[in-house]
């Protein structure tokens, strides 16, 4: 992902992204039952680094399992590249934690962009105070070993009912997380950024008392002319919009 794509995606909402993806034929891109733990204000943007859990088995997942330095969960925390997002397939099971505060602190310190699970986190009061994008289903105090066996890394997974392939672009905001297929991320970022500029104009007009018809969608010729004039004055606020430079 190039820096311009990242910068555009930092400025757009997951709602706008789902619409742009829908127009391209992608209907299932918003992760279900996945919520932001803390109060971070910036969007989470990064390529997916994947970890898959399967159900735990008693002879493999005792408390000493973490003594093994090849344990996939611990390897993921130590090897997820800077700027990427650790995405965990926890089978939608939040009855035991997918991870906890200490591991998320390590990810934060290593420069990882965020972490997503369709299970739960433990230590959520502490995680909520971190300036770190962490998304889960709900709090879960029990250790992951009770229910989750960390199986493998960097393979296609399911998270929140969405197929996530390594390298897909994950974008999170206060509403949730969207997965953008890697091969269309640049084009989606351009369209979503331009769409955000248009939607900001619509919000302005509705705030001024305008009705929907002719404005949203913009079919009225006079509205189109007013938008074009307003758009031309917005270069400083939307420097990455197409045709602004």
PDB file of N, CA, C and O in Angstrom, residues 4 8 193-194 197 231-245:
ATOM      1  N   UNK A   4       0.062   7.459  -0.468  1.00  0.00           N
ATOM      2  CA  UNK A   4      -1.105   8.246  -0.870  1.00  0.00           C
ATOM      3  C   UNK A   4      -2.391   7.489  -0.591  1.00  0.00           C
ATOM      4  O   UNK A   4      -3.378   8.055  -0.103  1.00  0.00           O
ATOM      5  N   UNK A   8      -5.346   8.684   1.993  1.00  0.00           N
ATOM      6  CA  UNK A   8      -6.762   8.799   1.617  1.00  0.00           C
ATOM      7  C   UNK A   8      -7.646   7.974   2.549  1.00  0.00           C
ATOM      8  O   UNK A   8      -8.693   8.440   3.003  1.00  0.00           O
ATOM      9  N   UNK A 193     -12.345   8.740  -1.277  1.00  0.00           N
ATOM     10  CA  UNK A 193     -11.916  10.082  -0.898  1.00  0.00           C
ATOM     11  C   UNK A 193     -12.733  11.140  -1.643  1.00  0.00           C
ATOM     12  O   UNK A 193     -13.217  12.109  -1.056  1.00  0.00           O
ATOM     13  N   UNK A 194     -12.909  10.932  -2.941  1.00  0.00           N
ATOM     14  CA  UNK A 194     -13.735  11.856  -3.715  1.00  0.00           C
ATOM     15  C   UNK A 194     -15.192  11.819  -3.245  1.00  0.00           C
ATOM     16  O   UNK A 194     -15.876  12.855  -3.196  1.00  0.00           O
ATOM     17  N   UNK A 197     -15.636  13.965  -0.183  1.00  0.00           N
ATOM     18  CA  UNK A 197     -15.756  15.378  -0.536  1.00  0.00           C
ATOM     19  C   UNK A 197     -17.193  15.707  -0.942  1.00  0.00           C
ATOM     20  O   UNK A 197     -17.772  16.704  -0.479  1.00  0.00           O
ATOM     21  N   UNK A 231     -16.385  22.921  -4.661  1.00  0.00           N
ATOM     22  CA  UNK A 231     -15.296  21.939  -4.742  1.00  0.00           C
ATOM     23  C   UNK A 231     -13.983  22.603  -5.141  1.00  0.00           C
ATOM     24  O   UNK A 231     -12.919  22.274  -4.611  1.00  0.00           O
ATOM     25  N   UNK A 232     -14.065  23.548  -6.053  1.00  0.00           N
ATOM     26  CA  UNK A 232     -12.861  24.209  -6.509  1.00  0.00           C
ATOM     27  C   UNK A 232     -12.159  25.009  -5.439  1.00  0.00           C
ATOM     28  O   UNK A 232     -10.958  25.296  -5.553  1.00  0.00           O
ATOM     29  N   UNK A 233     -12.899  25.371  -4.387  1.00  0.00           N
ATOM     30  CA  UNK A 233     -12.316  26.155  -3.298  1.00  0.00           C
ATOM     31  C   UNK A 233     -11.804  25.286  -2.153  1.00  0.00           C
ATOM     32  O   UNK A 233     -11.324  25.824  -1.145  1.00  0.00           O
ATOM     33  N   UNK A 234     -11.903  23.966  -2.310  1.00  0.00           N
ATOM     34  CA  UNK A 234     -11.581  23.070  -1.196  1.00  0.00           C
ATOM     35  C   UNK A 234     -10.213  22.396  -1.289  1.00  0.00           C
ATOM     36  O   UNK A 234      -9.924  21.476  -0.526  1.00  0.00           O
ATOM     37  N   UNK A 235      -9.367  22.826  -2.195  1.00  0.00           N
ATOM     38  CA  UNK A 235      -8.098  22.123  -2.423  1.00  0.00           C
ATOM     39  C   UNK A 235      -7.270  21.980  -1.154  1.00  0.00           C
ATOM     40  O   UNK A 235      -6.637  20.941  -0.917  1.00  0.00           O
ATOM     41  N   UNK A 236      -7.269  22.999  -0.307  1.00  0.00           N
ATOM     42  CA  UNK A 236      -6.459  22.935   0.914  1.00  0.00           C
ATOM     43  C   UNK A 236      -6.998  21.901   1.897  1.00  0.00           C
ATOM     44  O   UNK A 236      -6.230  21.312   2.663  1.00  0.00           O
ATOM     45  N   UNK A 237      -8.313  21.680   1.864  1.00  0.00           N
ATOM     46  CA  UNK A 237      -8.934  20.747   2.813  1.00  0.00           C
ATOM     47  C   UNK A 237      -8.981  19.311   2.281  1.00  0.00           C
ATOM     48  O   UNK A 237      -9.071  18.368   3.060  1.00  0.00           O
ATOM     49  N   UNK A 238      -8.948  19.172   0.966  1.00  0.00           N
ATOM     50  CA  UNK A 238      -9.007  17.850   0.344  1.00  0.00           C
ATOM     51  C   UNK A 238      -7.866  17.730  -0.682  1.00  0.00           C
ATOM     52  O   UNK A 238      -8.122  17.624  -1.883  1.00  0.00           O
ATOM     53  N   UNK A 239      -6.631  17.764  -0.233  1.00  0.00           N
ATOM     54  CA  UNK A 239      -5.502  17.849  -1.185  1.00  0.00           C
ATOM     55  C   UNK A 239      -5.324  16.608  -2.054  1.00  0.00           C
ATOM     56  O   UNK A 239      -4.629  16.667  -3.064  1.00  0.00           O
ATOM     57  N   UNK A 240      -5.947  15.503  -1.661  1.00  0.00           N
ATOM     58  CA  UNK A 240      -5.744  14.249  -2.399  1.00  0.00           C
ATOM     59  C   UNK A 240      -6.925  13.901  -3.296  1.00  0.00           C
ATOM     60  O   UNK A 240      -6.951  12.815  -3.881  1.00  0.00           O
ATOM     61  N   UNK A 241      -7.901  14.792  -3.402  1.00  0.00           N
ATOM     62  CA  UNK A 241      -9.028  14.538  -4.303  1.00  0.00           C
ATOM     63  C   UNK A 241      -8.558  14.628  -5.756  1.00  0.00           C
ATOM     64  O   UNK A 241      -7.680  15.419  -6.075  1.00  0.00           O
ATOM     65  N   UNK A 242      -9.150  13.834  -6.610  1.00  0.00           N
ATOM     66  CA  UNK A 242      -8.741  13.854  -8.019  1.00  0.00           C
ATOM     67  C   UNK A 242      -9.194  15.163  -8.662  1.00  0.00           C
ATOM     68  O   UNK A 242     -10.261  15.692  -8.376  1.00  0.00           O
ATOM     69  N   UNK A 243      -8.346  15.681  -9.529  1.00  0.00           N
ATOM     70  CA  UNK A 243      -8.663  16.900 -10.261  1.00  0.00           C
ATOM     71  C   UNK A 243      -8.568  18.161  -9.425  1.00  0.00           C
ATOM     72  O   UNK A 243      -8.995  19.236  -9.883  1.00  0.00           O
ATOM     73  N   UNK A 244      -7.967  18.071  -8.231  1.00  0.00           N
ATOM     74  CA  UNK A 244      -7.882  19.252  -7.369  1.00  0.00           C
ATOM     75  C   UNK A 244      -6.565  19.991  -7.551  1.00  0.00           C
ATOM     76  O   UNK A 244      -6.414  21.110  -7.063  1.00  0.00           O
ATOM     77  N   UNK A 245      -5.591  19.347  -8.161  1.00  0.00           N
ATOM     78  CA  UNK A 245      -4.269  19.951  -8.271  1.00  0.00           C
ATOM     79  C   UNK A 245      -3.967  20.337  -9.735  1.00  0.00           C
ATOM     80  O   UNK A 245      -4.555  19.819 -10.635  1.00  0.00           O
TER      81      UNK A 245
END
